[in-house]
PDB file of C-alpha atoms in Angstrom:
ATOM      1  CA  MET A 153     -20.249  -5.960 -10.058  1.00 44.00           C
ATOM      2  CA  GLY A 154     -17.745  -3.715  -8.290  1.00 48.00           C
ATOM      3  CA  GLN A 155     -15.449  -1.532 -10.344  1.00 57.00           C
ATOM      4  CA  THR A 156     -11.694  -1.906 -10.192  1.00 60.00           C
ATOM      5  CA  ALA A 157      -8.977   0.716 -10.192  1.00 59.00           C
ATOM      6  CA  ASP A 158      -5.249   1.007 -10.694  1.00 58.00           C
ATOM      7  CA  VAL A 159      -2.682   0.795  -7.897  1.00 55.00           C
ATOM      8  CA  THR A 160       0.809  -0.637  -7.542  1.00 53.00           C
ATOM      9  CA  GLU A 161       2.678  -2.781  -5.038  1.00 50.00           C
ATOM     10  CA  GLU A 162       6.209  -1.414  -5.553  1.00 52.00           C
ATOM     11  CA  ASP A 163       5.179   2.256  -5.459  1.00 57.00           C
ATOM     12  CA  PRO A 164       3.122   3.338  -2.440  1.00 56.00           C
ATOM     13  CA  GLY A 165       1.325   5.699  -4.767  1.00 62.00           C
ATOM     14  CA  PRO A 166       0.255   9.338  -4.738  1.00 76.00           C
ATOM     15  CA  VAL A 167      -2.563   8.690  -2.289  1.00 76.00           C
ATOM     16  CA  VAL A 168       0.023   8.188   0.447  1.00 78.00           C
ATOM     17  CA  GLN A 169       1.718  11.455  -0.423  1.00 82.00           C
ATOM     18  CA  ARG A 170      -1.648  13.239  -0.544  1.00 85.00           C
ATOM     19  CA  ILE A 171      -2.516  11.989   2.936  1.00 82.00           C
ATOM     20  CA  LEU A 172       0.870  13.002   4.321  1.00 82.00           C
ATOM     21  CA  LEU A 173       0.624  16.403   2.647  1.00 88.00           C
ATOM     22  CA  GLY A 174      -2.891  16.865   3.975  1.00 87.00           C
ATOM     23  CA  ALA A 175      -1.786  15.988   7.508  1.00 83.00           C
ATOM     24  CA  GLU A 176       1.086  18.477   7.268  1.00 86.00           C
ATOM     25  CA  LEU A 177      -1.192  21.241   6.017  1.00 92.00           C
ATOM     26  CA  ARG A 178      -3.789  20.542   8.709  1.00 89.00           C
ATOM     27  CA  GLU A 179      -1.085  20.703  11.389  1.00 87.00           C
ATOM     28  CA  ALA A 180       0.252  23.975   9.940  1.00 92.00           C
ATOM     29  CA  ARG A 181      -3.247  25.480   9.779  1.00 94.00           C
ATOM     30  CA  GLU A 182      -3.984  24.521  13.377  1.00 91.00           C
ATOM     31  CA  ASN A 183      -0.616  25.909  14.521  1.00 92.00           C
ATOM     32  CA  SER A 184      -1.497  29.173  12.804  1.00 95.00           C
ATOM     33  CA  GLY A 185      -4.703  29.373  14.832  1.00 95.00           C
ATOM     34  CA  LEU A 186      -6.981  29.362  11.786  1.00 95.00           C
ATOM     35  CA  SER A 187     -10.257  27.450  11.674  1.00 95.00           C
ATOM     36  CA  THR A 188     -11.171  25.547   8.523  1.00 94.00           C
ATOM     37  CA  SER A 189     -13.675  28.237   7.496  1.00 95.00           C
ATOM     38  CA  ASP A 190     -11.247  31.106   8.143  1.00 95.00           C
ATOM     39  CA  ALA A 191      -8.465  29.364   6.238  1.00 96.00           C
ATOM     40  CA  THR A 192     -10.810  28.580   3.339  1.00 96.00           C
ATOM     41  CA  ARG A 193     -11.784  32.227   3.066  1.00 96.00           C
ATOM     42  CA  ARG A 194      -8.180  33.441   3.117  1.00 96.00           C
ATOM     43  CA  LEU A 195      -7.129  30.828   0.567  1.00 96.00           C
ATOM     44  CA  GLY A 196     -10.008  31.720  -1.722  1.00 95.00           C
ATOM     45  CA  TRP A 197     -11.040  28.087  -2.071  1.00 96.00           C
ATOM     46  CA  TYR A 198     -14.569  26.765  -2.403  1.00 94.00           C
ATOM     47  CA  ALA A 199     -16.292  25.368   0.686  1.00 92.00           C
ATOM     48  CA  GLY A 200     -15.152  21.837   1.487  1.00 93.00           C
ATOM     49  CA  LYS A 201     -11.986  21.870  -0.625  1.00 95.00           C
ATOM     50  CA  LEU A 202      -9.625  22.385   2.312  1.00 95.00           C
ATOM     51  CA  SER A 203     -11.191  19.482   4.201  1.00 92.00           C
ATOM     52  CA  LYS A 204     -10.700  17.230   1.176  1.00 90.00           C
ATOM     53  CA  VAL A 205      -7.061  18.298   0.880  1.00 92.00           C
ATOM     54  CA  GLU A 206      -6.413  17.743   4.594  1.00 89.00           C
ATOM     55  CA  GLN A 207      -7.985  14.272   4.394  1.00 82.00           C
ATOM     56  CA  GLY A 208      -5.799  13.319   1.428  1.00 83.00           C
ATOM     57  CA  ASP A 209      -8.717  13.073  -0.990  1.00 83.00           C
ATOM     58  CA  LYS A 210      -7.630  15.936  -3.252  1.00 88.00           C
ATOM     59  CA  SER A 211      -4.289  17.152  -4.587  1.00 88.00           C
ATOM     60  CA  VAL A 212      -3.226  20.786  -4.853  1.00 92.00           C
ATOM     61  CA  THR A 213      -1.489  22.732  -7.592  1.00 92.00           C
ATOM     62  CA  ASP A 214       1.846  24.446  -6.999  1.00 92.00           C
ATOM     63  CA  ARG A 215       0.061  27.800  -6.945  1.00 94.00           C
ATOM     64  CA  GLU A 216      -2.497  26.601  -4.376  1.00 95.00           C
ATOM     65  CA  LEU A 217       0.235  25.163  -2.177  1.00 95.00           C
ATOM     66  CA  SER A 218       2.250  28.371  -2.343  1.00 95.00           C
ATOM     67  CA  LYS A 219      -0.828  30.286  -1.191  1.00 96.00           C
ATOM     68  CA  ALA A 220      -1.347  27.860   1.711  1.00 96.00           C
ATOM     69  CA  ILE A 221       2.323  28.186   2.680  1.00 96.00           C
ATOM     70  CA  ASP A 222       1.917  31.962   2.896  1.00 96.00           C
ATOM     71  CA  VAL A 223      -1.422  31.860   4.733  1.00 96.00           C
ATOM     72  CA  PHE A 224      -0.250  29.301   7.296  1.00 96.00           C
ATOM     73  CA  GLY A 225       3.165  30.886   7.803  1.00 95.00           C
ATOM     74  CA  ILE A 226       5.091  27.724   6.912  1.00 94.00           C
ATOM     75  CA  THR A 227       8.890  28.006   7.102  1.00 92.00           C
ATOM     76  CA  ARG A 228      10.950  27.877   3.910  1.00 90.00           C
ATOM     77  CA  GLU A 229      12.640  24.577   4.808  1.00 89.00           C
ATOM     78  CA  ARG A 230       9.317  22.902   5.524  1.00 89.00           C
ATOM     79  CA  ALA A 231       7.766  24.522   2.455  1.00 93.00           C
ATOM     80  CA  ASP A 232      10.376  22.937   0.180  1.00 92.00           C
ATOM     81  CA  ALA A 233       9.556  19.487   1.570  1.00 87.00           C
ATOM     82  CA  LEU A 234       5.816  20.101   1.089  1.00 91.00           C
ATOM     83  CA  LYS A 235       6.344  21.190  -2.525  1.00 92.00           C
ATOM     84  CA  GLU A 236       8.227  17.970  -3.257  1.00 88.00           C
ATOM     85  CA  LEU A 237       5.476  15.966  -1.549  1.00 85.00           C
ATOM     86  CA  ALA A 238       2.817  17.750  -3.611  1.00 89.00           C
ATOM     87  CA  THR A 239       4.678  16.938  -6.821  1.00 89.00           C
ATOM     88  CA  GLU A 240       4.838  13.271  -5.833  1.00 83.00           C
ATOM     89  CA  ALA A 241       1.113  13.353  -5.026  1.00 83.00           C
ATOM     90  CA  ARG A 242       0.288  14.175  -8.638  1.00 83.00           C
ATOM     91  CA  ARG A 243       2.188  11.269 -10.207  1.00 79.00           C
ATOM     92  CA  LYS A 244       0.590   8.589 -12.362  1.00 70.00           C
ATOM     93  CA  LEU A 245       0.993   4.929 -11.399  1.00 61.00           C
ATOM     94  CA  PRO A 246       1.467   1.610 -13.211  1.00 57.00           C
ATOM     95  CA  PRO A 247      -1.545  -0.727 -13.020  1.00 52.00           C
ATOM     96  CA  ALA A 248      -2.693  -3.468 -10.658  1.00 56.00           C
ATOM     97  CA  ARG A 249      -6.347  -4.181 -10.040  1.00 59.00           C
ATOM     98  CA  VAL A 250      -8.226  -3.927  -6.746  1.00 62.00           C
ATOM     99  CA  PRO A 251     -11.760  -2.743  -5.960  1.00 62.00           C
ATOM    100  CA  GLU A 252     -11.959   0.971  -6.658  1.00 62.00           C
ATOM    101  CA  TRP A 253     -12.945   1.930  -3.122  1.00 62.00           C
ATOM    102  CA  ALA A 254     -10.034  -0.078  -1.659  1.00 67.00           C
ATOM    103  CA  THR A 255      -7.208   1.556  -3.609  1.00 70.00           C
ATOM    104  CA  LYS A 256      -6.300   3.960  -0.832  1.00 75.00           C
ATOM    105  CA  TYR A 257      -6.098   1.098   1.679  1.00 81.00           C
ATOM    106  CA  VAL A 258      -3.806  -0.986  -0.530  1.00 80.00           C
ATOM    107  CA  ASN A 259      -1.415   1.921  -0.964  1.00 78.00           C
ATOM    108  CA  LEU A 260      -1.476   2.803   2.720  1.00 84.00           C
ATOM    109  CA  ILE A 261      -0.646  -0.787   3.673  1.00 85.00           C
ATOM    110  CA  ALA A 262       2.329  -0.715   1.306  1.00 81.00           C
ATOM    111  CA  ALA A 263       3.670   2.469   2.896  1.00 83.00           C
ATOM    112  CA  ALA A 264       2.904   1.752   6.566  1.00 89.00           C
ATOM    113  CA  THR A 265       5.508   1.606   9.315  1.00 92.00           C
ATOM    114  CA  GLU A 266       3.018  -0.011  11.706  1.00 95.00           C
ATOM    115  CA  LEU A 267      -0.194  -1.965  11.166  1.00 96.00           C
ATOM    116  CA  LYS A 268      -2.730  -3.150  13.716  1.00 98.00           C
ATOM    117  CA  LEU A 269      -5.477  -5.409  12.357  1.00 98.00           C
ATOM    118  CA  PHE A 270      -8.496  -6.999  14.021  1.00 98.00           C
ATOM    119  CA  PHE A 271     -10.803  -9.413  12.191  1.00 97.00           C
ATOM    120  CA  PRO A 272     -13.354 -11.353  14.253  1.00 96.00           C
ATOM    121  CA  ASP A 273     -14.169 -14.304  11.974  1.00 96.00           C
ATOM    122  CA  SER A 274     -11.605 -14.699   9.176  1.00 97.00           C
ATOM    123  CA  PHE A 275      -8.079 -13.789   8.129  1.00 98.00           C
ATOM    124  CA  PRO A 276      -7.692 -10.440   6.321  1.00 96.00           C
ATOM    125  CA  GLY A 277      -6.493 -10.008   2.748  1.00 94.00           C
ATOM    126  CA  THR A 278      -3.084  -8.791   3.867  1.00 94.00           C
ATOM    127  CA  VAL A 279      -2.171 -12.272   5.187  1.00 97.00           C
ATOM    128  CA  GLN A 280      -4.144 -14.566   2.893  1.00 97.00           C
ATOM    129  CA  THR A 281      -2.852 -17.446   0.799  1.00 98.00           C
ATOM    130  CA  PHE A 282      -3.903 -17.543  -2.844  1.00 97.00           C
ATOM    131  CA  GLU A 283      -6.500 -20.276  -2.368  1.00 98.00           C
ATOM    132  CA  TYR A 284      -7.978 -18.727   0.792  1.00 98.00           C
ATOM    133  CA  ALA A 285      -8.238 -15.373  -0.999  1.00 97.00           C
ATOM    134  CA  HIS A 286      -9.682 -17.036  -4.102  1.00 97.00           C
ATOM    135  CA  ALA A 287     -12.386 -18.756  -2.044  1.00 97.00           C
ATOM    136  CA  MET A 288     -13.397 -15.511  -0.334  1.00 96.00           C
ATOM    137  CA  LEU A 289     -13.347 -13.417  -3.511  1.00 96.00           C
ATOM    138  CA  SER A 290     -15.310 -16.030  -5.453  1.00 96.00           C
ATOM    139  CA  ASP A 291     -18.215 -15.640  -3.036  1.00 94.00           C
ATOM    140  CA  SER A 292     -18.121 -11.835  -3.090  1.00 92.00           C
ATOM    141  CA  VAL A 293     -21.127  -9.990  -4.482  1.00 92.00           C
ATOM    142  CA  VAL A 294     -19.025  -6.956  -5.464  1.00 88.00           C
ATOM    143  CA  VAL A 295     -16.082  -8.620  -7.233  1.00 89.00           C
ATOM    144  CA  SER A 296     -16.360  -9.665 -10.865  1.00 90.00           C
ATOM    145  CA  ARG A 297     -15.421 -13.292 -11.562  1.00 93.00           C
ATOM    146  CA  ALA A 298     -13.025 -12.000 -14.201  1.00 93.00           C
ATOM    147  CA  ASP A 299     -11.072 -10.221 -11.458  1.00 91.00           C
ATOM    148  CA  VAL A 300     -10.917 -13.030  -8.871  1.00 95.00           C
ATOM    149  CA  ASP A 301      -7.639 -14.640 -10.008  1.00 95.00           C
ATOM    150  CA  ARG A 302      -5.832 -11.328 -10.413  1.00 92.00           C
ATOM    151  CA  MET A 303      -7.020  -9.993  -7.069  1.00 93.00           C
ATOM    152  CA  ALA A 304      -6.096 -13.224  -5.270  1.00 95.00           C
ATOM    153  CA  GLU A 305      -2.610 -12.989  -6.783  1.00 94.00           C
ATOM    154  CA  GLU A 306      -2.322  -9.405  -5.554  1.00 91.00           C
ATOM    155  CA  ARG A 307      -3.272 -10.498  -2.037  1.00 93.00           C
ATOM    156  CA  ILE A 308      -0.633 -13.205  -1.841  1.00 94.00           C
ATOM    157  CA  LYS A 309       1.954 -10.713  -3.142  1.00 91.00           C
ATOM    158  CA  ARG A 310       0.995  -8.311  -0.345  1.00 91.00           C
ATOM    159  CA  ALA A 311       1.142 -11.113   2.219  1.00 94.00           C
ATOM    160  CA  THR A 312       4.575 -12.194   1.008  1.00 93.00           C
ATOM    161  CA  THR A 313       5.860  -8.620   1.061  1.00 90.00           C
ATOM    162  CA  LEU A 314       4.529  -8.050   4.569  1.00 93.00           C
ATOM    163  CA  LEU A 315       5.931 -11.364   5.805  1.00 92.00           C
ATOM    164  CA  HIS A 316       9.440 -10.364   4.703  1.00 91.00           C
ATOM    165  CA  ASN A 317       9.196  -6.692   5.654  1.00 89.00           C
ATOM    166  CA  GLU A 318      11.710  -6.116   8.430  1.00 86.00           C
ATOM    167  CA  GLU A 319      10.846  -2.430   8.784  1.00 88.00           C
ATOM    168  CA  ALA A 320       7.092  -2.382   9.483  1.00 92.00           C
ATOM    169  CA  ARG A 321       5.679  -3.468  12.866  1.00 96.00           C
ATOM    170  CA  PHE A 322       2.673  -5.757  12.374  1.00 97.00           C
ATOM    171  CA  TRP A 323      -0.006  -6.730  14.889  1.00 98.00           C
ATOM    172  CA  LEU A 324      -2.735  -9.212  13.953  1.00 98.00           C
ATOM    173  CA  ILE A 325      -5.620 -10.167  16.233  1.00 98.00           C
ATOM    174  CA  VAL A 326      -8.382 -12.493  15.042  1.00 98.00           C
ATOM    175  CA  GLY A 327     -11.337 -14.126  16.728  1.00 97.00           C
ATOM    176  CA  GLU A 328     -11.090 -17.856  17.358  1.00 97.00           C
ATOM    177  CA  GLU A 329     -13.729 -18.366  14.665  1.00 97.00           C
ATOM    178  CA  ALA A 330     -11.042 -17.593  12.072  1.00 98.00           C
ATOM    179  CA  LEU A 331      -9.255 -20.799  13.135  1.00 98.00           C
ATOM    180  CA  HIS A 332     -12.404 -22.863  12.543  1.00 98.00           C
ATOM    181  CA  ARG A 333     -14.285 -21.353   9.600  1.00 97.00           C
ATOM    182  CA  GLU A 334     -13.302 -23.622   6.712  1.00 97.00           C
ATOM    183  CA  ILE A 335     -13.124 -21.065   3.932  1.00 97.00           C
ATOM    184  CA  GLY A 336     -12.197 -23.049   0.831  1.00 97.00           C
ATOM    185  CA  GLY A 337     -12.287 -26.333   2.767  1.00 97.00           C
ATOM    186  CA  LYS A 338     -10.090 -28.063   5.327  1.00 97.00           C
ATOM    187  CA  ARG A 339      -6.890 -28.130   3.258  1.00 98.00           C
ATOM    188  CA  VAL A 340      -7.153 -24.456   2.301  1.00 98.00           C
ATOM    189  CA  LEU A 341      -7.721 -23.461   5.926  1.00 98.00           C
ATOM    190  CA  ARG A 342      -4.802 -25.613   7.059  1.00 98.00           C
ATOM    191  CA  ASP A 343      -2.491 -23.971   4.514  1.00 98.00           C
ATOM    192  CA  GLN A 344      -3.741 -20.569   5.635  1.00 98.00           C
ATOM    193  CA  LEU A 345      -3.028 -21.421   9.271  1.00 98.00           C
ATOM    194  CA  GLU A 346       0.460 -22.586   8.353  1.00 98.00           C
ATOM    195  CA  GLN A 347       1.060 -19.210   6.724  1.00 98.00           C
ATOM    196  CA  ILE A 348      -0.213 -17.455   9.866  1.00 98.00           C
ATOM    197  CA  ARG A 349       2.233 -19.614  11.821  1.00 97.00           C
ATOM    198  CA  GLN A 350       5.017 -18.143   9.667  1.00 97.00           C
ATOM    199  CA  PHE A 351       3.818 -14.648  10.499  1.00 97.00           C
ATOM    200  CA  ALA A 352       3.793 -15.530  14.197  1.00 97.00           C
ATOM    201  CA  ASN A 353       7.450 -16.594  13.908  1.00 95.00           C
ATOM    202  CA  SER A 354       8.447 -13.298  12.313  1.00 94.00           C
ATOM    203  CA  PRO A 355      10.336 -10.998  14.720  1.00 93.00           C
ATOM    204  CA  ASN A 356       8.354  -7.915  13.704  1.00 94.00           C
ATOM    205  CA  THR A 357       4.917  -9.579  13.955  1.00 97.00           C
ATOM    206  CA  THR A 358       2.623 -10.345  16.873  1.00 98.00           C
ATOM    207  CA  VAL A 359      -0.337 -12.674  16.336  1.00 98.00           C
ATOM    208  CA  GLN A 360      -3.051 -13.209  18.941  1.00 98.00           C
ATOM    209  CA  VAL A 361      -6.397 -14.987  19.037  1.00 98.00           C
ATOM    210  CA  VAL A 362      -9.436 -13.860  21.020  1.00 97.00           C
ATOM    211  CA  PRO A 363     -10.834 -17.156  22.400  1.00 97.00           C
ATOM    212  CA  PHE A 364     -14.497 -18.151  22.370  1.00 95.00           C
ATOM    213  CA  ASP A 365     -14.481 -18.342  26.166  1.00 93.00           C
ATOM    214  CA  GLY A 366     -12.814 -14.946  26.607  1.00 89.00           C
ATOM    215  CA  GLY A 367     -16.055 -13.169  27.386  1.00 88.00           C
ATOM    216  CA  ALA A 368     -17.083  -9.738  26.134  1.00 90.00           C
ATOM    217  CA  HIS A 369     -14.707  -7.300  24.479  1.00 92.00           C
ATOM    218  CA  THR A 370     -14.995  -3.870  22.857  1.00 91.00           C
ATOM    219  CA  CYS A 371     -15.114  -4.893  19.178  1.00 93.00           C
ATOM    220  CA  HIS A 372     -17.882  -7.448  18.642  1.00 92.00           C
ATOM    221  CA  GLY A 373     -18.876  -7.525  14.975  1.00 89.00           C
ATOM    222  CA  THR A 374     -16.286  -4.935  13.994  1.00 92.00           C
ATOM    223  CA  SER A 375     -13.146  -5.385  11.905  1.00 95.00           C
ATOM    224  CA  PHE A 376     -10.671  -2.564  11.406  1.00 96.00           C
ATOM    225  CA  THR A 377      -7.080  -1.627  10.638  1.00 96.00           C
ATOM    226  CA  ILE A 378      -5.012   1.070  12.332  1.00 96.00           C
ATOM    227  CA  ILE A 379      -2.351   2.353   9.941  1.00 93.00           C
ATOM    228  CA  THR A 380       0.665   4.426  10.939  1.00 92.00           C
ATOM    229  CA  LEU A 381       2.614   5.847   7.999  1.00 86.00           C
ATOM    230  CA  LEU A 382       5.316   7.737   9.862  1.00 79.00           C
ATOM    231  CA  GLU A 383       6.293   7.611  13.516  1.00 78.00           C
ATOM    232  CA  GLY A 384       5.031  10.711  15.266  1.00 75.00           C
ATOM    233  CA  LYS A 385       2.439  11.413  12.551  1.00 76.00           C
ATOM    234  CA  PRO A 386      -1.308  10.837  12.963  1.00 75.00           C
ATOM    235  CA  SER A 387      -2.497   7.285  12.344  1.00 87.00           C
ATOM    236  CA  ILE A 388      -5.514   6.378  10.202  1.00 88.00           C
ATOM    237  CA  VAL A 389      -8.283   3.896  10.981  1.00 91.00           C
ATOM    238  CA  TYR A 390      -9.656   1.917   8.035  1.00 91.00           C
ATOM    239  CA  THR A 391     -13.055   0.215   8.181  1.00 91.00           C
ATOM    240  CA  GLU A 392     -14.670  -1.687   5.345  1.00 87.00           C
ATOM    241  CA  GLY A 393     -18.158  -2.781   4.325  1.00 85.00           C
ATOM    242  CA  LEU A 394     -19.531  -4.666   1.348  1.00 84.00           C
ATOM    243  CA  THR A 395     -19.789  -1.665  -0.949  1.00 82.00           C
ATOM    244  CA  GLY A 396     -17.426   0.908   0.488  1.00 78.00           C
ATOM    245  CA  SER A 397     -14.912   1.882   3.111  1.00 80.00           C
ATOM    246  CA  ASP A 398     -14.160   4.684   5.520  1.00 84.00           C
ATOM    247  CA  TYR A 399     -10.972   6.347   6.731  1.00 81.00           C
ATOM    248  CA  LEU A 400     -11.107   7.820  10.219  1.00 84.00           C
ATOM    249  CA  GLY A 401      -8.628  10.071  11.973  1.00 78.00           C
ATOM    250  CA  ARG A 402      -7.975  12.158  15.033  1.00 75.00           C
ATOM    251  CA  GLU A 403     -10.363  11.258  17.905  1.00 80.00           C
ATOM    252  CA  HIS A 404     -11.403   8.042  16.168  1.00 89.00           C
ATOM    253  CA  VAL A 405      -7.802   6.831  16.204  1.00 91.00           C
ATOM    254  CA  ARG A 406      -7.593   7.320  19.971  1.00 92.00           C
ATOM    255  CA  VAL A 407     -10.775   5.290  20.518  1.00 95.00           C
ATOM    256  CA  TYR A 408      -9.724   2.469  18.194  1.00 96.00           C
ATOM    257  CA  ASN A 409      -6.293   2.269  19.816  1.00 95.00           C
ATOM    258  CA  LEU A 410      -7.981   1.922  23.220  1.00 96.00           C
ATOM    259  CA  ALA A 411     -10.175  -0.819  21.766  1.00 96.00           C
ATOM    260  CA  TYR A 412      -7.110  -2.571  20.352  1.00 97.00           C
ATOM    261  CA  ASP A 413      -5.415  -2.474  23.749  1.00 96.00           C
ATOM    262  CA  ASN A 414      -8.545  -4.127  25.176  1.00 95.00           C
ATOM    263  CA  LEU A 415      -8.378  -6.843  22.528  1.00 97.00           C
ATOM    264  CA  ARG A 416      -4.723  -7.540  23.305  1.00 96.00           C
ATOM    265  CA  ALA A 417      -5.617  -7.899  26.977  1.00 95.00           C
ATOM    266  CA  VAL A 418      -8.459 -10.405  26.451  1.00 96.00           C
ATOM    267  CA  ALA A 419      -6.702 -12.357  23.677  1.00 97.00           C
ATOM    268  CA  LEU A 420      -4.477 -15.360  24.187  1.00 98.00           C
ATOM    269  CA  SER A 421      -0.799 -14.551  24.607  1.00 98.00           C
ATOM    270  CA  PRO A 422       1.331 -14.865  21.452  1.00 98.00           C
ATOM    271  CA  GLN A 423       2.714 -18.193  22.748  1.00 97.00           C
ATOM    272  CA  LYS A 424      -0.739 -19.562  23.617  1.00 98.00           C
ATOM    273  CA  THR A 425      -1.930 -18.385  20.214  1.00 98.00           C
ATOM    274  CA  VAL A 426       0.800 -20.353  18.433  1.00 98.00           C
ATOM    275  CA  GLU A 427      -0.175 -23.425  20.466  1.00 98.00           C
ATOM    276  CA  ALA A 428      -3.832 -22.988  19.457  1.00 98.00           C
ATOM    277  CA  ILE A 429      -2.858 -22.631  15.792  1.00 98.00           C
ATOM    278  CA  ASP A 430      -0.685 -25.751  15.970  1.00 98.00           C
ATOM    279  CA  ARG A 431      -3.524 -27.747  17.513  1.00 98.00           C
ATOM    280  CA  ARG A 432      -5.896 -26.623  14.791  1.00 98.00           C
ATOM    281  CA  ILE A 433      -3.387 -27.477  12.035  1.00 98.00           C
ATOM    282  CA  GLU A 434      -3.062 -30.955  13.541  1.00 97.00           C
ATOM    283  CA  GLU A 435      -6.849 -31.367  13.596  1.00 97.00           C
ATOM    284  CA  LEU A 436      -7.049 -30.435   9.915  1.00 97.00           C
ATOM    285  CA  SER A 437      -4.186 -32.727   8.825  1.00 91.00           C
TER     286      SER A 437
END
């Protein structure tokens, strides 16, 4: 069974701060004209450490950060902000259980200012009702049965938080199959669609459906999330498999954003999507 790890809903968590710190340090290194190998040599770090720091996978000590500030020529004002960020990145968090490899994603979702999701055949965990989540988790081969209830509760908490979040911009595109696949049965799917209808009515949310008859698009068989933490800062692409996940940046983000624009173009309009959801709710009633 899959392991679980600790995260929190209220606190975006140190992983967010590590990623932001890493992005800042990467930008400063590039502005200084140093390659990763040159910077590593001047910092006196082992091979691969700088890449891990820049990707948000490793924290730095105050001494290491001070060295990086000197090597990259970071201004005092910016250095003070980075030191505070580094301190935050080393905090401990209160517990909530999710699969170990998904902890970074959960924290990123909580801290995002913009989310773009595409799922071809079901509704993602960030918008699921308890029963829909419970049905999906119960059939998972990597989630322990002892964790199903707790994890389903965490998903509905995230959905509720996102639904009432007036700050974050949220885009959700799903394939038409999501409207028809009866995960948990007809009633569970109907309740899930009614919740999606609430999202569609939210002023900060756009919901679209890619219809069966829409022809080819750029993302067949691929689900992904584009996460923006701060406006003007690099976004992150999250992809997930059965036993692990991946976080992509830089050129990948550009490609996935182009793909998302393609999906928006071939999908039903938000109004047509609401009409399709209403028809499906009526069929399931």
